[in-house]
Short mmCIF file of C-alpha atoms and ligand atoms in Angstrom, two decimals:
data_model
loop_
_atom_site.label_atom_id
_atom_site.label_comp_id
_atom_site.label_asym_id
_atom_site.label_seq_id
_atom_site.Cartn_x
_atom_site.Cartn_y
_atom_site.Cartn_z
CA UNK A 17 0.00 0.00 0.00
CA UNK A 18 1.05 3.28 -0.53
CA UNK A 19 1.16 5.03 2.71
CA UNK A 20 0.87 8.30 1.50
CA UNK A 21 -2.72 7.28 0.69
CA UNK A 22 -5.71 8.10 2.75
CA UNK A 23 -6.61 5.09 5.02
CA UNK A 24 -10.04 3.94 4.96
CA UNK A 25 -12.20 5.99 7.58
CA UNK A 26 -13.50 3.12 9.56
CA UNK A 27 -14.25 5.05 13.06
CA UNK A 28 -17.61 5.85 11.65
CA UNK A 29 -18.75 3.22 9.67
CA UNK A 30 -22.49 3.85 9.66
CA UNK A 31 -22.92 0.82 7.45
CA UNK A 32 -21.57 -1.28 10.19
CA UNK A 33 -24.32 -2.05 12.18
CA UNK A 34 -23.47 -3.02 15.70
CA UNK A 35 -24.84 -6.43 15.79
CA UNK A 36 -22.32 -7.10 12.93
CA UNK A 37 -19.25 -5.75 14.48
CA UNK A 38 -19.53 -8.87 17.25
CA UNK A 39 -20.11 -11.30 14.89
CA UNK A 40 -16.49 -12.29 15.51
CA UNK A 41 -14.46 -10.43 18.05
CA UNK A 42 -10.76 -11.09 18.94
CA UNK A 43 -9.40 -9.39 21.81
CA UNK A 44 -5.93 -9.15 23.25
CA UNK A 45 -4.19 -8.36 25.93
CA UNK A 46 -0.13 -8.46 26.88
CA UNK A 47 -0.22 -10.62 29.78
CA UNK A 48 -1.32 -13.60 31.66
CA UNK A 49 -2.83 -11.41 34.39
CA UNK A 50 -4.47 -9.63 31.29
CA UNK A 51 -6.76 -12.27 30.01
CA UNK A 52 -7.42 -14.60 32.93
CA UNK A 53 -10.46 -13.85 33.77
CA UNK A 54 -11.17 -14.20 30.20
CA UNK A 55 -10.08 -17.24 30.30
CA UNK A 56 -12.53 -18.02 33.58
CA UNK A 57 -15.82 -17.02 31.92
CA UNK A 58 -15.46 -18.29 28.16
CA UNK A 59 -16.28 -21.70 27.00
CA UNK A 60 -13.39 -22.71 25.19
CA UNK A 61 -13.89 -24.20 21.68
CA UNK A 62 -10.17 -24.94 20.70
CA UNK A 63 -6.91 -23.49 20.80
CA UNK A 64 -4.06 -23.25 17.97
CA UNK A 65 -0.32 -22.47 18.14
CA UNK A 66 1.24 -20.17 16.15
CA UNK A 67 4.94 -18.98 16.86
CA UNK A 68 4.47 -19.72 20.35
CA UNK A 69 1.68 -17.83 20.70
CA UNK A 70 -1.70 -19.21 21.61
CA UNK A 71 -4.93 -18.22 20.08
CA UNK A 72 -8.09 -19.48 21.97
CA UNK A 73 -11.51 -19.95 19.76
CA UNK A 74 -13.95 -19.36 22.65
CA UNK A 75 -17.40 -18.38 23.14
CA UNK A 76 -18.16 -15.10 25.95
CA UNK A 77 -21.40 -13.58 26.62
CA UNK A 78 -22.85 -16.18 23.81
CA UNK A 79 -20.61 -14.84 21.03
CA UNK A 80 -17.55 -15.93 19.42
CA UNK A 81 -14.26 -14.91 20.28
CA UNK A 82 -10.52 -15.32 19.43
CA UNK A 83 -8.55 -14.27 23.04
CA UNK A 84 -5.13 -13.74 22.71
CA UNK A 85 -2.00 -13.09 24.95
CA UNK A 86 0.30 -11.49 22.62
CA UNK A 87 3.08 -10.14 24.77
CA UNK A 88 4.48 -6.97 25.84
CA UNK A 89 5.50 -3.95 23.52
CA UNK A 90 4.20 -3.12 19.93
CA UNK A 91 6.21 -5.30 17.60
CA UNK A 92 4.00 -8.15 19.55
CA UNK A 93 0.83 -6.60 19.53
CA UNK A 94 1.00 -5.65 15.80
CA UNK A 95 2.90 -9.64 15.14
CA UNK A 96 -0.39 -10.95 16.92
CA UNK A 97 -2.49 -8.49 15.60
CA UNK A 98 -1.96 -9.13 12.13
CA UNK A 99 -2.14 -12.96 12.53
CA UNK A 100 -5.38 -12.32 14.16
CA UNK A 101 -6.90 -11.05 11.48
CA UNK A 102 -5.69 -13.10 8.23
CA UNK A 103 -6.20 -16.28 10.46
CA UNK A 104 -9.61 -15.60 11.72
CA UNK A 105 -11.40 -12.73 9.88
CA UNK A 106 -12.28 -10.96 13.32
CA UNK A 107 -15.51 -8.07 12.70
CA UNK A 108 -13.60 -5.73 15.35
CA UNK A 109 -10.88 -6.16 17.86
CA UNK A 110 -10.51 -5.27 21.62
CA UNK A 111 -7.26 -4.65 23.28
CA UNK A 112 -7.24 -5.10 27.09
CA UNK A 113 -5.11 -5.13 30.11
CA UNK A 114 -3.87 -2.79 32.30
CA UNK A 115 -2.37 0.86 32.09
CA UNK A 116 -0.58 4.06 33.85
CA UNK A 117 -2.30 7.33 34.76
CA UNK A 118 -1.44 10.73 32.82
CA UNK A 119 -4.59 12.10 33.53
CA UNK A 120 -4.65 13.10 37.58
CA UNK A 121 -8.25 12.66 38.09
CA UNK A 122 -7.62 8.89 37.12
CA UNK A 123 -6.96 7.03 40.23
CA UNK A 124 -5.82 3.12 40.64
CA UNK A 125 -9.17 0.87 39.50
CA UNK A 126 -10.65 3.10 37.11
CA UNK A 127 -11.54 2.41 33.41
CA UNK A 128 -10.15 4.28 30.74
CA UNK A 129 -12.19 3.86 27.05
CA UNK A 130 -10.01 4.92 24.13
CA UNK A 131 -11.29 7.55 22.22
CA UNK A 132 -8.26 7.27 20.10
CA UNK A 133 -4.49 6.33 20.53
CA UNK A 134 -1.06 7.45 19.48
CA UNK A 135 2.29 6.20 19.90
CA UNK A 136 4.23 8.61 22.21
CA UNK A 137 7.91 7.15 21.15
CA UNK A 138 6.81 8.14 17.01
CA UNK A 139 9.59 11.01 16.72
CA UNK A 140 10.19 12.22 13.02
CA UNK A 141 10.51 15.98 14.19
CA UNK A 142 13.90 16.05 12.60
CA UNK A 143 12.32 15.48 8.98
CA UNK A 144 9.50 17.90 9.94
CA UNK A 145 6.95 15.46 10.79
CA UNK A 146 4.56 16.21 14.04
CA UNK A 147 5.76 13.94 17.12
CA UNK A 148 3.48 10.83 16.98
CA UNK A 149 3.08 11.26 13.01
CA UNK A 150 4.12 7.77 11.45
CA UNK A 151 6.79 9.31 8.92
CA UNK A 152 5.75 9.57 5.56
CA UNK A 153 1.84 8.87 5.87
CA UNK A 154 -0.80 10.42 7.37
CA UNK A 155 -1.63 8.40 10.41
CA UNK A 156 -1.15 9.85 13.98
CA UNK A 157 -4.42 9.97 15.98
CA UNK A 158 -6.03 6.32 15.68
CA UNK A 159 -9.66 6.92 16.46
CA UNK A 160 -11.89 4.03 18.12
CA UNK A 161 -15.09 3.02 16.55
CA UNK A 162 -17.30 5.47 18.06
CA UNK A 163 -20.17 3.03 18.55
CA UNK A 164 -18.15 0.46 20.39
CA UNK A 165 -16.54 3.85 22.70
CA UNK A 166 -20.91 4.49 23.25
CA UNK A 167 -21.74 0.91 24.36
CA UNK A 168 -18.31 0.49 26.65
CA UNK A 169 -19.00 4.19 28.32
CA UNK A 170 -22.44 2.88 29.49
CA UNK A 171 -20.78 0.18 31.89
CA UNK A 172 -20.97 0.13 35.63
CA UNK A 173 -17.80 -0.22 37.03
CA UNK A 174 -18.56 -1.03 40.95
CA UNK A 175 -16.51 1.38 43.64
CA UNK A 176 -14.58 2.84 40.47
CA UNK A 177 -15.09 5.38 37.71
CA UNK A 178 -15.10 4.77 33.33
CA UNK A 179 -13.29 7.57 31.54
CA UNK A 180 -13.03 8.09 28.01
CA UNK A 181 -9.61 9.65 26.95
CA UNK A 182 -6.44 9.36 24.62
CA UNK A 183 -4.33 6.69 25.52
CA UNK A 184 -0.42 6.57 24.61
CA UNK A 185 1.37 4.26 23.80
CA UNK A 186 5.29 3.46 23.37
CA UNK A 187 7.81 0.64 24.15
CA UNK A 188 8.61 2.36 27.80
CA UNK A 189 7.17 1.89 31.07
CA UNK A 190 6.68 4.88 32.61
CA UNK A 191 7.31 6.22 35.95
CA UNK A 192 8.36 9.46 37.15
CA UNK A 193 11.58 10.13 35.90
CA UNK A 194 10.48 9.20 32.18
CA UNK A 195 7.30 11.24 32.67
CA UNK A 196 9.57 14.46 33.54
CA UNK A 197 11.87 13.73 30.55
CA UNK A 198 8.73 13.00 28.27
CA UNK A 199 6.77 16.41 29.17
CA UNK A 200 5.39 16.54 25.79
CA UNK A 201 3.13 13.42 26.80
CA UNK A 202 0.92 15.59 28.70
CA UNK A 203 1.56 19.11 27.31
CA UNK A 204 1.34 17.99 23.93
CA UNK A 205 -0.17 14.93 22.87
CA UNK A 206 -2.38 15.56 25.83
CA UNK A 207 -2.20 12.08 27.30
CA UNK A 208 -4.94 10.34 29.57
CA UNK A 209 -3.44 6.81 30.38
CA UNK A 210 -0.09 4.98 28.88
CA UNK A 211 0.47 1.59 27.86
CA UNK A 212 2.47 -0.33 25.81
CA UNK A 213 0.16 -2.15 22.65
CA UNK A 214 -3.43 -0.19 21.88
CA UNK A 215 -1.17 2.20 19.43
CA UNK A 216 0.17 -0.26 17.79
CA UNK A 217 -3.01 -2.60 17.60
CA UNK A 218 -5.05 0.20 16.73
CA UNK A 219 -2.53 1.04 13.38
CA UNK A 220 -2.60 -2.52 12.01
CA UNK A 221 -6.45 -2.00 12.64
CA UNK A 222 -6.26 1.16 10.58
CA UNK A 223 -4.50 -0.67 7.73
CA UNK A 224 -6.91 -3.47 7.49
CA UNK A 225 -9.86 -1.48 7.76
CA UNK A 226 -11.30 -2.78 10.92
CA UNK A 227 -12.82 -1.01 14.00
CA UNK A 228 -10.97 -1.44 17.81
CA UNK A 229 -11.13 -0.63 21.06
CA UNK A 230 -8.76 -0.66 23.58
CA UNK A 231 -9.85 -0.84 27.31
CA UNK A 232 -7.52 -0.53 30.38
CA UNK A 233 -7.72 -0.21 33.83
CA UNK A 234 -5.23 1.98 35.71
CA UNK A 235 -2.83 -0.19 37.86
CA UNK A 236 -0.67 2.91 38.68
CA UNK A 237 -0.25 6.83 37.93
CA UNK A 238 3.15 6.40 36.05
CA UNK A 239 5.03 7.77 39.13
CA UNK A 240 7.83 7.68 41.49
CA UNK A 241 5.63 4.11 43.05
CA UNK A 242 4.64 2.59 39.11
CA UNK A 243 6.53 -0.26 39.68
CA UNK A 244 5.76 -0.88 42.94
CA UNK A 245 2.23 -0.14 42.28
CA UNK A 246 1.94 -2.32 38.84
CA UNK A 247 3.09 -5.58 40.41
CA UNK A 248 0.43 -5.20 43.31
CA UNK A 249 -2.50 -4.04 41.82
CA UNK A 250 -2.34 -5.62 37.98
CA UNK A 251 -3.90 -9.22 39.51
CA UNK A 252 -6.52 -7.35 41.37
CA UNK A 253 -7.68 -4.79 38.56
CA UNK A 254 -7.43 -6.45 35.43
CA UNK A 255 -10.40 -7.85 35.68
CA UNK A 256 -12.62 -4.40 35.81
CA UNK A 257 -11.64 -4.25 31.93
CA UNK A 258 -13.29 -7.76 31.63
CA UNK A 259 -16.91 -5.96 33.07
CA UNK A 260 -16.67 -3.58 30.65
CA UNK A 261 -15.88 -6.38 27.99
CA UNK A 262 -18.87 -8.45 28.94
CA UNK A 263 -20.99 -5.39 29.12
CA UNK A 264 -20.45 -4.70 25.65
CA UNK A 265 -20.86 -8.04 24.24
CA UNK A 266 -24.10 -8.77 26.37
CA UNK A 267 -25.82 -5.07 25.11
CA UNK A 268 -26.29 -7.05 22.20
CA UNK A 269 -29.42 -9.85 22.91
N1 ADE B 322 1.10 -0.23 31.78
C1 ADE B 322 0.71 -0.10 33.08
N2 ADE B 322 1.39 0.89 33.66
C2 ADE B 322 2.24 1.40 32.75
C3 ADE B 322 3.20 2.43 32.78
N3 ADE B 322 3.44 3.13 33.88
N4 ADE B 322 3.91 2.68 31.62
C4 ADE B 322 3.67 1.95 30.51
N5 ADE B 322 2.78 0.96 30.44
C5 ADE B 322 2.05 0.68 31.55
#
């Protein structure tokens, strides 16, 4: 493809009725911890290797499903991605799991619904491009399908709060120190939560013409205590972007 060219505007897609874009939904997520309770709800179908990956046929909430642990960083998530699709023909992909805070009214548990993504550690200023501009084309702001962003913001979360915001993504984790070095996160690509796949799902999605989502729950504000605050609270709050998940897939019937 030439990358110059447009891309096809899929974040619309009033054709697309919604009952259509579950008809076959593959979701991934980065870790174990990510898809477990997934894993705990779905009635499994089969499973198939491919490059050590393993992709689950499943059904959740009565539909079907591919689930996926593809790994940390964005050469995994848009390896897996890509697979996903010419394997399995999904209608519209999820990405879940777990992310930092930008945003300070975010706190540890909450939701965060991607209105769109872009990849923080994109840096062609040098040749004149915008930061987060993927040289030579015009992609930079990956919008989610704003009728999947409509049925996920309608979810309950118990005790915690659902945002909709601009997730970033890059091959760092973030804590303080990066955060103070990477200003331009905030001030300029006006960050709400960072991660390390959703960009880079959401560009192979933008390629092949299909809509995504991406939905995280905080596990820690990207701070002096990310680490520390990542390994304790990923087991106990990755499953909040499962509720959200199910919601969406049961609104449906
Ligand atoms: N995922 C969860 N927390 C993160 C952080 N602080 N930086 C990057 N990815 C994350």
């Amino acid at each position: 493809m030439n990358m110059q060219e447009k891309l096809p505007d899929t974040s619309g897609a009033p054709d697309a009725g919604l009952s259509s874009l579950f008809e076959k939904v593959g979701i991934l997520g980065a870790m174990d911890a990510e898809i477990a309770e997934f894993l705990k709800h779905a009635e499994i179908l089969g499973r198939t290797e491919w490059r050590g990956f393993t992709f689950h046929r499943v059904k959740l909430a009565g539909r079907h499903v591919i689930l996926v642990k593809c790994g940390i960083g964005k050469v995994h998530a848009a390896l897996v991605t890509q697979h996903l699709i010419d394997t399995y023909s999904p209608t519209s992909l999820i990405f879940t799991g777990v992310a930092g805070a930008l945003n300070p009214a975010y706190e540890i548990g909450d939701v965060v619904i991607s209105r769109d993504c872009i990849q923080h550690d994109v840096d062609g200023r040098a040749l004149g491009f915008a930061r987060g501009n993927i040289l030579y084309t015009d992609l930079k702001v990956f919008a989610a399908h704003p009728a999947l962003v409509d049925l996920a913001r309608t979810t309950r979360v118990d005790g915690h709060h659902l945002h909709v915001g601009r997730i970033l993504t890059g091959d760092q984790f973030m804590t303080r120190d990066e955060i103070n070095h990477h200003r331009y996160m905030l001030d300029e690509l006006a960050g709400d939560a960072v991660e390390m796949e959703g960009g880079a799902m959401a560009q192979v999605c933008a390629i092949n013409g299909l809509p995504y989502l991406v939905i995280r729950t905080i596990s820690d504000r990207a701070d002096g205590d990310a680490v520390l605050d990542f390994n304790r609270f990923l087991p106990l709050v990755a499953h909040n972007s499962y509720a959200v998940v199910r919601h969406i897939l049961n609104s449906l019937r």
